[in-house]
Short mmCIF file of C-alpha atoms in Angstrom, two decimals:
data_model
loop_
_atom_site.label_atom_id
_atom_site.label_comp_id
_atom_site.label_asym_id
_atom_site.label_seq_id
_atom_site.Cartn_x
_atom_site.Cartn_y
_atom_site.Cartn_z
CA UNK A 1 -118.48 84.63 78.82
CA UNK A 2 -116.63 86.48 81.56
CA UNK A 3 -112.89 86.11 82.04
CA UNK A 4 -110.52 87.29 84.73
CA UNK A 5 -108.92 90.52 83.45
CA UNK A 6 -105.18 90.32 82.92
CA UNK A 7 -102.77 93.17 82.47
CA UNK A 8 -100.60 93.29 79.36
CA UNK A 9 -97.53 91.76 81.01
CA UNK A 10 -99.41 88.81 82.48
CA UNK A 11 -101.30 88.18 79.25
CA UNK A 12 -98.12 88.11 77.19
CA UNK A 13 -96.48 85.81 79.75
CA UNK A 14 -99.46 83.46 79.62
CA UNK A 15 -99.40 83.41 75.82
CA UNK A 16 -95.71 82.45 75.84
CA UNK A 17 -96.35 79.72 78.42
CA UNK A 18 -99.07 78.16 76.30
CA UNK A 19 -96.95 78.47 73.16
CA UNK A 20 -94.01 76.57 74.63
CA UNK A 21 -96.23 73.88 76.11
CA UNK A 22 -97.70 73.28 72.68
CA UNK A 23 -94.20 73.24 71.20
CA UNK A 24 -93.08 70.53 73.65
CA UNK A 25 -95.96 68.20 72.83
CA UNK A 26 -95.52 68.88 69.11
CA UNK A 27 -91.81 67.93 69.18
CA UNK A 28 -92.53 64.66 70.97
CA UNK A 29 -95.35 63.72 68.62
CA UNK A 30 -93.39 64.58 65.47
CA UNK A 31 -90.36 62.59 66.65
CA UNK A 32 -92.65 59.57 66.79
CA UNK A 33 -94.25 60.44 63.44
CA UNK A 34 -90.86 60.71 61.73
CA UNK A 35 -89.80 57.39 63.32
CA UNK A 36 -86.32 58.87 63.70
CA UNK A 37 -85.34 56.55 66.53
CA UNK A 38 -86.08 53.51 64.35
CA UNK A 39 -83.82 54.62 61.47
CA UNK A 40 -80.63 53.47 63.18
CA UNK A 41 -82.20 50.07 63.87
CA UNK A 42 -83.16 49.72 60.21
CA UNK A 43 -79.60 50.39 59.08
CA UNK A 44 -78.14 48.07 61.74
CA UNK A 45 -80.42 45.29 60.48
CA UNK A 46 -78.81 45.57 57.03
CA UNK A 47 -75.17 45.62 58.13
CA UNK A 48 -74.93 41.85 57.87
CA UNK A 49 -75.42 42.12 54.09
CA UNK A 50 -73.11 45.09 53.62
CA UNK A 51 -70.74 42.82 51.67
CA UNK A 52 -73.45 42.28 49.04
CA UNK A 53 -73.22 45.92 47.95
CA UNK A 54 -70.43 46.99 45.65
CA UNK A 55 -68.92 50.41 46.30
CA UNK A 56 -66.73 50.46 43.20
CA UNK A 57 -68.60 53.47 41.81
CA UNK A 58 -68.30 55.57 44.98
CA UNK A 59 -66.88 58.57 43.13
CA UNK A 60 -69.82 58.57 40.71
CA UNK A 61 -72.15 58.66 43.70
CA UNK A 62 -70.73 61.93 45.02
CA UNK A 63 -68.46 60.50 47.72
CA UNK A 64 -65.19 62.36 48.29
CA UNK A 65 -61.98 60.37 48.09
CA UNK A 66 -60.66 61.22 51.55
CA UNK A 67 -64.06 60.71 53.14
CA UNK A 68 -64.46 57.32 51.45
CA UNK A 69 -61.01 56.17 52.56
CA UNK A 70 -61.60 57.30 56.13
CA UNK A 71 -64.92 55.43 56.52
CA UNK A 72 -63.72 52.39 54.57
CA UNK A 73 -60.84 51.99 57.04
CA UNK A 74 -62.85 52.96 60.13
CA UNK A 75 -62.92 50.35 62.90
CA UNK A 76 -66.51 51.03 64.04
CA UNK A 77 -68.28 52.40 60.98
CA UNK A 78 -69.29 50.61 57.79
CA UNK A 79 -69.84 52.35 54.48
CA UNK A 80 -73.56 51.64 54.54
CA UNK A 81 -73.92 53.46 57.86
CA UNK A 82 -72.52 56.66 56.42
CA UNK A 83 -72.92 56.85 52.65
CA UNK A 84 -76.01 56.43 50.53
CA UNK A 85 -75.88 53.56 48.04
CA UNK A 86 -78.34 54.12 45.13
CA UNK A 87 -79.33 50.47 45.03
CA UNK A 88 -80.07 50.41 48.74
CA UNK A 89 -82.54 53.32 48.63
CA UNK A 90 -84.25 51.73 45.64
CA UNK A 91 -84.72 48.56 47.68
CA UNK A 92 -85.65 50.40 50.89
CA UNK A 93 -86.89 53.82 49.87
CA UNK A 94 -87.99 54.73 53.40
CA UNK A 95 -84.27 54.90 54.30
CA UNK A 96 -84.11 58.23 52.47
CA UNK A 97 -84.87 59.87 55.81
CA UNK A 98 -81.79 58.33 57.35
CA UNK A 99 -79.32 59.55 54.74
CA UNK A 100 -81.02 62.92 54.35
CA UNK A 101 -80.67 63.57 58.06
CA UNK A 102 -77.06 62.32 58.15
CA UNK A 103 -76.41 64.86 55.39
CA UNK A 104 -78.12 67.51 57.57
CA UNK A 105 -80.60 68.40 54.82
CA UNK A 106 -84.25 69.26 55.28
CA UNK A 107 -86.98 67.89 53.05
CA UNK A 108 -87.41 71.39 51.69
CA UNK A 109 -83.69 71.63 50.89
CA UNK A 110 -83.78 68.31 49.00
CA UNK A 111 -86.76 69.48 46.97
CA UNK A 112 -84.90 72.68 46.12
CA UNK A 113 -81.50 71.12 45.36
CA UNK A 114 -82.60 67.92 43.63
CA UNK A 115 -86.13 68.84 42.50
CA UNK A 116 -87.43 65.72 44.24
CA UNK A 117 -90.15 65.71 46.91
CA UNK A 118 -89.12 63.00 49.39
CA UNK A 119 -91.76 63.64 52.07
CA UNK A 120 -94.26 61.04 50.87
CA UNK A 121 -91.53 58.48 50.21
CA UNK A 122 -90.00 58.86 53.67
CA UNK A 123 -93.35 58.28 55.36
CA UNK A 124 -93.96 55.15 53.29
CA UNK A 125 -93.04 52.26 55.59
CA UNK A 126 -94.25 49.66 53.07
CA UNK A 127 -92.09 50.87 50.16
CA UNK A 128 -95.09 51.58 47.96
CA UNK A 129 -93.34 54.45 46.21
CA UNK A 130 -90.17 52.99 44.68
CA UNK A 131 -87.45 55.28 43.36
CA UNK A 132 -86.46 55.22 39.73
CA UNK A 133 -82.81 54.91 38.73
CA UNK A 134 -82.36 58.60 37.93
CA UNK A 135 -83.86 59.85 41.17
CA UNK A 136 -81.94 57.34 43.27
CA UNK A 137 -78.68 58.43 41.69
CA UNK A 138 -79.48 62.13 42.06
CA UNK A 139 -80.39 61.74 45.73
CA UNK A 140 -77.34 59.57 46.46
CA UNK A 141 -75.06 62.19 44.96
CA UNK A 142 -76.70 65.00 46.88
CA UNK A 143 -76.57 63.20 50.24
CA UNK A 144 -73.04 61.87 49.75
CA UNK A 145 -71.63 65.23 48.74
CA UNK A 146 -72.88 66.80 51.96
CA UNK A 147 -71.86 63.82 54.08
CA UNK A 148 -68.35 63.96 52.56
CA UNK A 149 -68.16 67.64 53.47
CA UNK A 150 -69.11 66.83 57.06
CA UNK A 151 -66.39 64.17 57.28
CA UNK A 152 -63.82 66.49 55.72
CA UNK A 153 -64.74 69.29 58.13
CA UNK A 154 -64.27 66.89 61.05
CA UNK A 155 -60.66 66.42 59.85
CA UNK A 156 -61.46 62.73 59.55
CA UNK A 157 -62.42 62.30 63.17
CA UNK A 158 -66.15 61.53 62.80
CA UNK A 159 -67.31 58.93 65.33
CA UNK A 160 -70.36 56.68 65.42
CA UNK A 161 -71.83 58.73 68.28
CA UNK A 162 -71.38 61.96 66.33
CA UNK A 163 -72.97 60.37 63.26
CA UNK A 164 -76.19 59.68 65.12
CA UNK A 165 -75.95 63.03 66.87
CA UNK A 166 -76.21 64.64 63.43
CA UNK A 167 -79.22 62.44 62.68
CA UNK A 168 -81.08 63.69 65.75
CA UNK A 169 -79.97 67.31 65.37
CA UNK A 170 -81.16 67.36 61.77
CA UNK A 171 -84.51 65.88 62.76
CA UNK A 172 -84.86 68.54 65.45
CA UNK A 173 -84.31 71.26 62.87
CA UNK A 174 -86.94 69.69 60.61
CA UNK A 175 -89.43 69.53 63.46
CA UNK A 176 -88.74 73.13 64.44
CA UNK A 177 -89.40 74.23 60.87
CA UNK A 178 -92.65 72.25 60.82
CA UNK A 179 -93.66 73.75 64.16
CA UNK A 180 -93.63 77.26 62.76
CA UNK A 181 -96.29 76.20 60.27
CA UNK A 182 -98.30 73.94 62.53
CA UNK A 183 -98.79 75.69 65.87
CA UNK A 184 -102.48 76.18 65.13
CA UNK A 185 -102.95 72.50 64.33
CA UNK A 186 -101.13 71.46 67.50
CA UNK A 187 -103.23 73.83 69.59
CA UNK A 188 -106.35 72.11 68.26
CA UNK A 189 -105.02 68.64 69.12
CA UNK A 190 -104.02 69.63 72.65
CA UNK A 191 -107.42 71.20 73.37
CA UNK A 192 -109.23 68.19 71.91
CA UNK A 193 -107.21 65.85 74.15
CA UNK A 194 -107.81 67.97 77.24
CA UNK A 195 -111.50 68.15 76.47
CA UNK A 196 -111.83 64.38 76.06
CA UNK A 197 -109.88 63.75 79.27
CA UNK A 198 -112.22 66.08 81.16
CA UNK A 199 -115.26 64.37 79.65
CA UNK A 200 -113.83 61.03 80.75
CA UNK A 201 -113.29 62.33 84.30
CA UNK A 202 -116.98 63.29 84.39
CA UNK A 203 -117.95 59.73 83.31
CA UNK A 204 -119.54 61.12 80.14
CA UNK A 205 -117.34 59.54 77.48
CA UNK A 206 -119.30 56.87 75.58
CA UNK A 207 -117.69 56.43 72.14
CA UNK A 208 -115.31 57.89 69.55
CA UNK A 209 -116.54 58.85 66.08
CA UNK A 210 -113.95 57.87 63.42
CA UNK A 211 -113.37 60.22 60.48
CA UNK A 212 -113.55 57.29 58.05
CA UNK A 213 -116.74 55.31 57.56
CA UNK A 214 -119.87 55.29 59.72
CA UNK A 215 -118.78 53.05 62.58
CA UNK A 216 -118.07 53.97 66.21
CA UNK A 217 -115.42 52.94 68.71
CA UNK A 218 -117.00 52.30 72.10
CA UNK A 219 -115.01 53.86 74.92
CA UNK A 220 -112.43 51.42 76.29
CA UNK A 221 -110.21 52.72 79.13
CA UNK A 222 -107.40 50.47 77.91
CA UNK A 223 -107.28 52.23 74.53
CA UNK A 224 -107.78 55.82 75.64
CA UNK A 225 -104.11 56.86 75.53
CA UNK A 226 -103.72 55.38 72.04
CA UNK A 227 -106.83 57.19 70.84
CA UNK A 228 -105.65 60.48 72.33
CA UNK A 229 -102.29 60.13 70.55
CA UNK A 230 -104.15 59.62 67.27
CA UNK A 231 -106.80 62.25 67.90
CA UNK A 232 -106.67 63.38 64.26
CA UNK A 233 -108.29 60.05 63.28
CA UNK A 234 -111.55 61.02 65.00
CA UNK A 235 -114.41 63.29 63.99
CA UNK A 236 -115.52 63.66 67.60
CA UNK A 237 -117.00 61.81 70.56
CA UNK A 238 -120.44 60.69 71.74
CA UNK A 239 -121.37 61.39 75.35
CA UNK A 240 -123.38 59.30 77.79
CA UNK A 241 -125.93 62.13 78.23
CA UNK A 242 -127.01 61.66 74.57
CA UNK A 243 -125.03 64.63 73.27
CA UNK A 244 -121.84 64.82 71.21
CA UNK A 245 -118.72 66.89 70.56
CA UNK A 246 -117.53 67.32 66.97
CA UNK A 247 -114.11 68.44 65.73
CA UNK A 248 -113.92 70.40 62.49
CA UNK A 249 -113.05 73.93 61.44
CA UNK A 250 -115.08 77.14 61.59
CA UNK A 251 -115.74 76.44 64.40
CA UNK A 252 -112.98 74.10 65.57
CA UNK A 253 -115.20 72.31 68.10
CA UNK A 254 -119.00 72.09 68.17
CA UNK A 255 -121.18 70.78 70.98
CA UNK A 256 -124.46 69.19 69.88
CA UNK A 257 -127.57 68.55 71.94
CA UNK A 258 -129.49 65.28 71.74
CA UNK A 259 -131.71 66.98 69.15
CA UNK A 260 -128.74 67.85 66.94
CA UNK A 261 -128.77 71.58 67.69
CA UNK A 262 -125.56 73.47 68.41
CA UNK A 263 -125.34 74.44 72.08
CA UNK A 264 -121.71 75.56 72.18
CA UNK A 265 -118.76 76.25 69.91
CA UNK A 266 -115.04 76.59 70.61
CA UNK A 267 -112.58 78.42 68.40
CA UNK A 268 -108.88 77.69 68.84
CA UNK A 269 -106.21 80.06 67.61
CA UNK A 270 -102.50 79.43 68.02
CA UNK A 271 -99.59 81.57 66.92
CA UNK A 272 -95.92 82.26 67.61
CA UNK A 273 -95.89 86.00 67.00
CA UNK A 274 -95.56 87.79 70.38
CA UNK A 275 -96.97 90.95 68.79
CA UNK A 276 -100.26 89.14 68.23
CA UNK A 277 -100.40 87.58 71.66
CA UNK A 278 -102.56 90.33 73.12
CA UNK A 279 -105.18 89.70 70.45
CA UNK A 280 -105.76 86.17 71.72
CA UNK A 281 -107.49 85.10 74.88
CA UNK A 282 -105.53 82.72 77.06
CA UNK A 283 -106.78 79.21 77.77
CA UNK A 284 -109.81 79.02 80.08
CA UNK A 285 -110.25 76.19 82.52
CA UNK A 286 -112.01 73.25 80.87
CA UNK A 287 -113.70 72.29 84.08
CA UNK A 288 -115.53 75.61 84.12
CA UNK A 289 -116.06 75.44 80.39
CA UNK A 290 -118.00 72.17 80.51
CA UNK A 291 -120.43 73.60 83.03
CA UNK A 292 -121.54 76.07 80.34
CA UNK A 293 -121.85 73.63 77.46
CA UNK A 294 -125.54 73.02 77.70
CA UNK A 295 -126.77 76.32 79.02
CA UNK A 296 -127.36 77.88 75.60
CA UNK A 297 -125.26 78.50 72.50
CA UNK A 298 -121.94 80.12 73.36
CA UNK A 299 -118.80 81.05 71.46
CA UNK A 300 -115.65 80.39 73.47
CA UNK A 301 -112.07 81.27 72.56
CA UNK A 302 -109.37 79.06 74.08
CA UNK A 303 -106.42 80.92 72.55
#
């Protein structure tokens, strides 16, 4: 495959441009995956039963005296909004993400400091992984100690707006950390989405192939955006010209003829190291790429 030659400066600039585009889409997707914006709503929904929770053992739960007094007397904040009650996270274990972020702790930090992996629990929206008494107490203490330090450092001036600012800032840090380990995965998803959109524009998209089971999902324009958002749920797509595109690894994308033979492969490589940028080809135009799909087996690098 021929490409337009680029000098070193332009190639490095193009690599950075692609990198930051991928980073933007990754941040948006992970914010939705973490359901950060719903955490505040979940807490607000429980404020009406705040009086059913006793805070008599606040000191045992790692809450500082001055911090407790400040929040307890606050006109706009309730204790449940700020401090982690061990009974509450046993009843609603998915709320761990809320208090962890208020404490400005990453999942990795919690695993290191409390020897508890909270990732699976936080993603569990159906509370299938309940916390035992010991773990709930250990996590409450950890979160409350850090939250108390934040309140003390604010010289008892923490506001409701600042509280949720910490929540979002902490989530951003978590996403940034995940990004460093997932740029390759995000590159694959972006290319897969672009490829499917181009196939759709050419009126070739016939059906999606789910990763689970042996069924198919016939192309429905009304569901396309949803399917693109959840691209990881699909093994590939079937095309109207009796061919198909499969997503996997080694290679990342394979193009199959109607006889099942491989007529094209795409390898996707993403990275954040500028020193390695010159070792990667920049993205080629998908419109030109599709013209070559069925003209013989080809190996194409998008990054």
